[in-house]
Coordinates of C-alpha atoms in Angstrom, one line a residue:
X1 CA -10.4 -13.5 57.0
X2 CA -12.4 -15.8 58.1
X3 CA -15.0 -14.7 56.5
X4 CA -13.9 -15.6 53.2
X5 CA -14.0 -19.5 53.7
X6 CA -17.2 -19.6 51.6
X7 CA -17.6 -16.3 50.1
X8 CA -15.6 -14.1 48.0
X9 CA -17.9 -10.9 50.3
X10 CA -15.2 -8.5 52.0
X11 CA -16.5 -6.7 54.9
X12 CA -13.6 -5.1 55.4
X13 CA -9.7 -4.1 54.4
X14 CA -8.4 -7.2 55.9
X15 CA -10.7 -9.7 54.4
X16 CA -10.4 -7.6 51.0
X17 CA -6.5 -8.0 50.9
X18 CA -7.2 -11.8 51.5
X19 CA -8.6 -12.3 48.8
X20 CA -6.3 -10.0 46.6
X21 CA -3.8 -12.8 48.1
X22 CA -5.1 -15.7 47.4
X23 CA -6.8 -15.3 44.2
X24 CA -3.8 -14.1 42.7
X25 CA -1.8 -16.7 43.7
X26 CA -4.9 -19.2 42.6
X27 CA -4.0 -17.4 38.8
X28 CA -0.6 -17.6 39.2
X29 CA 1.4 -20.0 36.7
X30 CA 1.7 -23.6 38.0
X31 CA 5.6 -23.3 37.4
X32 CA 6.6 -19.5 37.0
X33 CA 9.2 -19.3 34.4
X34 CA 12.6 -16.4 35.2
X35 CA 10.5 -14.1 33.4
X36 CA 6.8 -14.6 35.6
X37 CA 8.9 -15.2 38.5
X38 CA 10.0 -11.7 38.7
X39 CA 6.5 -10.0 39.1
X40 CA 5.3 -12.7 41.6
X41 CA 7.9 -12.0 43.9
X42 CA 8.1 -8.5 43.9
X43 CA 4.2 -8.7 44.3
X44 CA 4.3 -10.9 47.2
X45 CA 7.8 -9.6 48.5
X46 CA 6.6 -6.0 48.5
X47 CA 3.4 -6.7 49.5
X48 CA 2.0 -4.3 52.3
X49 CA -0.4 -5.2 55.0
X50 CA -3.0 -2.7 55.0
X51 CA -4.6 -4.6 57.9
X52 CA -3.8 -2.6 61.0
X53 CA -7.2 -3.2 63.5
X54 CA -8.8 -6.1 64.2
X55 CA -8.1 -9.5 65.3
X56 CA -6.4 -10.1 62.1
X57 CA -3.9 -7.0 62.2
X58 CA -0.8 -7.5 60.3
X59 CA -1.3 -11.0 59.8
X60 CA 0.6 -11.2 57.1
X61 CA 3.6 -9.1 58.2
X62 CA 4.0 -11.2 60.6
X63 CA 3.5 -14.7 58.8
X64 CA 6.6 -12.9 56.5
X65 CA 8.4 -12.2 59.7
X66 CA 7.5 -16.2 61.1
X67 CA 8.1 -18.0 57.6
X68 CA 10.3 -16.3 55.7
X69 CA 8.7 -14.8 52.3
X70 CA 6.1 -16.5 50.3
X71 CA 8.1 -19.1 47.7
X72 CA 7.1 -18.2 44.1
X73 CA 8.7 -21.4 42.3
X74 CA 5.7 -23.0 42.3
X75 CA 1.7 -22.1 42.7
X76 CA 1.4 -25.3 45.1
X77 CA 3.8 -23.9 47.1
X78 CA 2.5 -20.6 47.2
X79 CA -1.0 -21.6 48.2
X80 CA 0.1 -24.0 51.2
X81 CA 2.6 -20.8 52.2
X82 CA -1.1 -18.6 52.5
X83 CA -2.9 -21.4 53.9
X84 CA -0.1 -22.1 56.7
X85 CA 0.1 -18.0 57.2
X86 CA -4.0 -17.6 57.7
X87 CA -3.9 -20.6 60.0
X88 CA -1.2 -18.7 61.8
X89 CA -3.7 -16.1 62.5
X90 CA -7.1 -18.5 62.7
X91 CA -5.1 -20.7 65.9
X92 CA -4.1 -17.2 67.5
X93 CA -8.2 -16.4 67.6
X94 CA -8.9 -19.6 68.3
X95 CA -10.6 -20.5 65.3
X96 CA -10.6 -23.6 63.5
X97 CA -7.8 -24.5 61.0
X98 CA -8.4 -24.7 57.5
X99 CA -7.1 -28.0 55.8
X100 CA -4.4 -26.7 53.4
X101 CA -5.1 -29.7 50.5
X102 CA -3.8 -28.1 47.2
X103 CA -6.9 -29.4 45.5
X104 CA -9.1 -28.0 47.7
X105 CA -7.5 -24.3 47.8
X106 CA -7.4 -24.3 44.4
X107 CA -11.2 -25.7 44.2
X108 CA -11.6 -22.8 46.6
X109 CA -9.9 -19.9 45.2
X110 CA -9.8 -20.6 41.2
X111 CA -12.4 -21.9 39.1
X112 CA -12.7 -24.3 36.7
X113 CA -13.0 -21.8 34.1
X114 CA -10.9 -19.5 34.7
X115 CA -13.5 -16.8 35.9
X116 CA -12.8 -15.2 39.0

């Protein structure tokens, strides 16, 4: 995971699903209508942590089990809900926090483009 603060480079599973996170809720509507909603819930609801070794094993489980699941109303939210989950698991390693600004996550994760 923390690899990821300046590259988009996986090493391994739990860095890749990272990313998988984050980027699709960087591309996710800025308000989700009923109908985008749906998907972005049962994508995030159902989401399963492939993440089982490391020090960031089942980090997001168990930000699901500490926060509740990730809100879909809005992308803002969504982002700060993955930034407060990874900090979870950067304070546990004693790691640095990552400043969860919306402008700077979504500087981060989605480009100005729209190329990933």
């Amino acid at each position: 995971m923390a690899g990821l603060s300046e590259s988009n480079e996986t090493k391994d599973i739990c860095s890749a699903q990272w990313l998988l996170l984050w980027t699709t809720a960087a591309y996710a509507p800025e308000f989700p209508s009923k109908e985008e909603k749906v998907p972005l819930s049962t994508f995030f609801d159902k989401f399963t942590d492939l993440c089982k070794t490391g020090p960031y094993a089942n980090s997001y489980s168990d930000a699901v089990k500490v926060y509740g699941k990730p809100p879909t109303g809005s992308r803002r939210e969504l982002m700060l809900w993955l930034c407060m989950a990874e900090n979870r698991s950067l304070q546990e390693q004693g790691l640095p926090l990552k400043r969860c600004r919306y402008s700077d996550l979504m500087a981060r994760w989605r480009y100005p483009d729209g190329y990933l």
